[in-house]
């Protein structure tokens, strides 16, 4: 039976560390602020944004919410981003994705000042992650890495399989595992022999977006299984990409949904916001 990796507990530890840093900065007269932008009425996005604001409150970070209507134009959103780029109270800017279809998300991301890009989505920050020289962490992958580290299982030399190749999760996740000397395979919808490849994984990260996609026959005995999925099953219940009940019996460690990766993404966002504030105040050693 797998040990459950408690993302809630680990994220609370990260947020407590962040809160200490925020307090230390406030002693120096520096306040830390995050702008959270949401466009439209996506119910899942609403929940995520509320959770991000709550985390800010826990950490002592000022949050500034900008809730724009569904019919917001690309130009209007670009103007808001430009305003936030120049607002000294705002150290980090987060535009919750997805945005409505009339808005090109690539253009919006490109408009965010790189030093305020707390999602690490802009081209320059993605490039820094590629070469391993970065201060701003990719939120979900860095959170997954913390969860893997919490097990005490070393990544070095291990077979690491990432299912999913998105810019937000799959690709940066693979990079972080590679920087830690994992032997990394990225699988996706066109991968042949997916089951066989996954079954070789010592560390398996599922970021597919399909409920119950990872079944027990795809998992190696004793593996670390990290479930990035956030899906609703037929009964409308929140569930991940992993068939938890079956895989739990085979894996060594497994993250639950909810209570696994989700809280860690937000904890990393808080960490990035403090990093951004430090960098903007000349308090980081390198940038
Ligand atoms: N939508 C889903 N995940 C994320 C995330 O990490 N950041 C932003 N901005 N939008 C998201």
Short mmCIF file of N, CA and C in Angstrom, two decimals, residues 15 17-36 52-53 55-65 87-93 115-116 118 136 267-281 283:
data_model
loop_
_atom_site.label_atom_id
_atom_site.label_comp_id
_atom_site.label_asym_id
_atom_site.label_seq_id
_atom_site.Cartn_x
_atom_site.Cartn_y
_atom_site.Cartn_z
N UNK A 15 4.44 27.79 2.72
CA UNK A 15 3.81 29.11 2.95
C UNK A 15 4.30 29.74 4.26
N UNK A 17 7.30 29.37 5.48
CA UNK A 17 8.64 29.93 5.16
C UNK A 17 8.49 31.25 4.41
N UNK A 18 7.55 31.26 3.46
CA UNK A 18 7.32 32.49 2.68
C UNK A 18 6.87 33.62 3.61
N UNK A 19 5.97 33.29 4.54
CA UNK A 19 5.45 34.32 5.46
C UNK A 19 6.59 34.94 6.27
N UNK A 20 7.56 34.10 6.68
CA UNK A 20 8.73 34.63 7.42
C UNK A 20 9.51 35.60 6.54
N UNK A 21 9.68 35.24 5.29
CA UNK A 21 10.45 36.11 4.38
C UNK A 21 9.71 37.43 4.13
N UNK A 22 8.38 37.32 4.01
CA UNK A 22 7.58 38.53 3.80
C UNK A 22 7.72 39.45 5.01
N UNK A 23 7.70 38.86 6.19
CA UNK A 23 7.85 39.61 7.44
C UNK A 23 9.22 40.30 7.48
N UNK A 24 10.26 39.55 7.10
CA UNK A 24 11.62 40.12 7.10
C UNK A 24 11.71 41.29 6.11
N UNK A 25 11.05 41.14 4.98
CA UNK A 25 11.07 42.24 3.99
C UNK A 25 10.33 43.46 4.53
N UNK A 26 9.22 43.19 5.23
CA UNK A 26 8.45 44.33 5.76
C UNK A 26 9.26 45.09 6.82
N UNK A 27 10.13 44.38 7.53
CA UNK A 27 11.04 45.05 8.48
C UNK A 27 11.98 46.02 7.76
N UNK A 28 12.24 45.70 6.48
CA UNK A 28 13.11 46.56 5.67
C UNK A 28 12.28 47.62 4.93
N UNK A 29 10.98 47.66 5.21
CA UNK A 29 10.12 48.65 4.56
C UNK A 29 9.65 48.23 3.17
N UNK A 30 9.78 46.92 2.87
CA UNK A 30 9.37 46.44 1.54
C UNK A 30 8.09 45.63 1.70
N UNK A 31 7.03 46.03 0.98
CA UNK A 31 5.82 45.21 1.00
C UNK A 31 5.77 44.39 -0.29
N UNK A 32 5.07 43.26 -0.22
CA UNK A 32 5.05 42.33 -1.36
C UNK A 32 3.63 42.26 -1.90
N UNK A 33 3.46 42.46 -3.21
CA UNK A 33 2.13 42.48 -3.81
C UNK A 33 2.01 41.60 -5.04
N UNK A 34 0.85 40.94 -5.16
CA UNK A 34 0.57 40.08 -6.33
C UNK A 34 -0.74 40.53 -6.97
N UNK A 35 -0.70 40.79 -8.27
CA UNK A 35 -1.93 41.09 -9.01
C UNK A 35 -2.45 39.81 -9.63
N UNK A 36 -3.70 39.49 -9.37
CA UNK A 36 -4.33 38.28 -9.92
C UNK A 36 -5.42 38.72 -10.88
N UNK A 52 -5.69 31.33 -4.55
CA UNK A 52 -4.45 32.12 -4.63
C UNK A 52 -4.54 33.35 -3.72
N UNK A 53 -5.71 33.97 -3.70
CA UNK A 53 -5.89 35.14 -2.82
C UNK A 53 -5.80 34.74 -1.35
N UNK A 55 -4.12 32.25 -0.14
CA UNK A 55 -2.71 31.94 0.16
C UNK A 55 -1.93 33.24 0.38
N UNK A 56 -2.24 34.26 -0.41
CA UNK A 56 -1.58 35.57 -0.22
C UNK A 56 -1.84 36.07 1.20
N UNK A 57 -3.09 35.95 1.64
CA UNK A 57 -3.44 36.44 2.98
C UNK A 57 -2.65 35.69 4.05
N UNK A 58 -2.50 34.37 3.87
CA UNK A 58 -1.75 33.55 4.84
C UNK A 58 -0.28 33.98 4.90
N UNK A 59 0.26 34.36 3.74
CA UNK A 59 1.69 34.70 3.65
C UNK A 59 1.98 36.17 3.94
N UNK A 60 0.95 36.98 4.09
CA UNK A 60 1.17 38.42 4.30
C UNK A 60 1.45 39.17 3.02
N UNK A 61 1.11 38.54 1.88
CA UNK A 61 1.29 39.20 0.58
C UNK A 61 0.00 39.95 0.25
N UNK A 62 0.13 41.19 -0.23
CA UNK A 62 -1.05 41.96 -0.65
C UNK A 62 -1.53 41.38 -1.98
N UNK A 63 -2.81 41.04 -2.09
CA UNK A 63 -3.30 40.60 -3.41
C UNK A 63 -4.24 41.66 -3.98
N UNK A 64 -4.11 41.87 -5.26
CA UNK A 64 -4.95 42.84 -5.97
C UNK A 64 -5.68 42.07 -7.06
N UNK A 65 -7.00 41.93 -6.91
CA UNK A 65 -7.74 41.16 -7.91
C UNK A 65 -8.31 42.06 -8.99
N UNK A 87 3.17 49.38 -12.11
CA UNK A 87 2.65 49.67 -10.77
C UNK A 87 3.67 49.18 -9.73
N UNK A 88 4.28 50.08 -8.98
CA UNK A 88 5.33 49.65 -8.04
C UNK A 88 4.81 48.80 -6.88
N UNK A 89 3.50 48.83 -6.60
CA UNK A 89 2.95 47.99 -5.52
C UNK A 89 2.90 46.51 -5.94
N UNK A 90 2.93 46.31 -7.25
CA UNK A 90 2.74 44.97 -7.80
C UNK A 90 4.10 44.35 -8.14
N UNK A 91 4.46 43.29 -7.41
CA UNK A 91 5.72 42.59 -7.69
C UNK A 91 5.52 41.42 -8.63
N UNK A 92 4.31 40.85 -8.61
CA UNK A 92 4.03 39.71 -9.48
C UNK A 92 2.69 39.89 -10.18
N UNK A 93 2.63 39.39 -11.43
CA UNK A 93 1.38 39.47 -12.20
C UNK A 93 1.00 38.06 -12.63
N UNK A 115 10.32 40.29 -15.05
CA UNK A 115 10.66 40.26 -13.62
C UNK A 115 9.40 40.14 -12.74
N UNK A 116 8.20 40.35 -13.35
CA UNK A 116 6.95 40.18 -12.60
C UNK A 116 6.21 38.90 -13.01
N UNK A 118 5.44 35.77 -12.43
CA UNK A 118 5.52 34.77 -11.35
C UNK A 118 5.01 33.38 -11.75
N UNK A 136 12.76 32.39 -10.91
CA UNK A 136 11.30 32.17 -10.89
C UNK A 136 11.02 30.75 -11.35
N UNK A 267 1.59 27.31 -3.47
CA UNK A 267 2.72 27.61 -2.56
C UNK A 267 3.92 28.11 -3.36
N UNK A 268 4.17 27.50 -4.52
CA UNK A 268 5.29 27.95 -5.36
C UNK A 268 5.03 29.35 -5.89
N UNK A 269 3.79 29.63 -6.22
CA UNK A 269 3.44 30.99 -6.67
C UNK A 269 3.78 32.02 -5.59
N UNK A 270 3.50 31.68 -4.34
CA UNK A 270 3.81 32.58 -3.23
C UNK A 270 5.33 32.78 -3.13
N UNK A 271 6.05 31.67 -3.27
CA UNK A 271 7.52 31.72 -3.22
C UNK A 271 8.05 32.62 -4.34
N UNK A 272 7.50 32.45 -5.53
CA UNK A 272 7.94 33.26 -6.68
C UNK A 272 7.66 34.74 -6.46
N UNK A 273 6.53 35.03 -5.82
CA UNK A 273 6.17 36.44 -5.63
C UNK A 273 7.19 37.12 -4.70
N UNK A 274 7.62 36.40 -3.67
CA UNK A 274 8.65 36.95 -2.78
C UNK A 274 9.98 37.07 -3.53
N UNK A 275 10.31 36.06 -4.31
CA UNK A 275 11.56 36.11 -5.10
C UNK A 275 11.54 37.34 -6.01
N UNK A 276 10.38 37.56 -6.67
CA UNK A 276 10.26 38.71 -7.58
C UNK A 276 10.45 40.02 -6.80
N UNK A 277 9.83 40.10 -5.62
CA UNK A 277 9.96 41.32 -4.81
C UNK A 277 11.41 41.55 -4.41
N UNK A 278 12.09 40.48 -4.03
CA UNK A 278 13.51 40.61 -3.64
C UNK A 278 14.33 41.08 -4.84
N UNK A 279 14.10 40.45 -5.97
CA UNK A 279 14.86 40.80 -7.17
C UNK A 279 14.64 42.27 -7.53
N UNK A 280 13.39 42.72 -7.45
CA UNK A 280 13.06 44.09 -7.81
C UNK A 280 13.65 45.10 -6.82
N UNK A 281 14.01 44.61 -5.62
CA UNK A 281 14.61 45.50 -4.62
C UNK A 281 16.11 45.26 -4.47
N UNK A 283 17.79 42.53 -3.88
CA UNK A 283 18.17 41.67 -2.76
C UNK A 283 18.51 40.23 -3.16
#
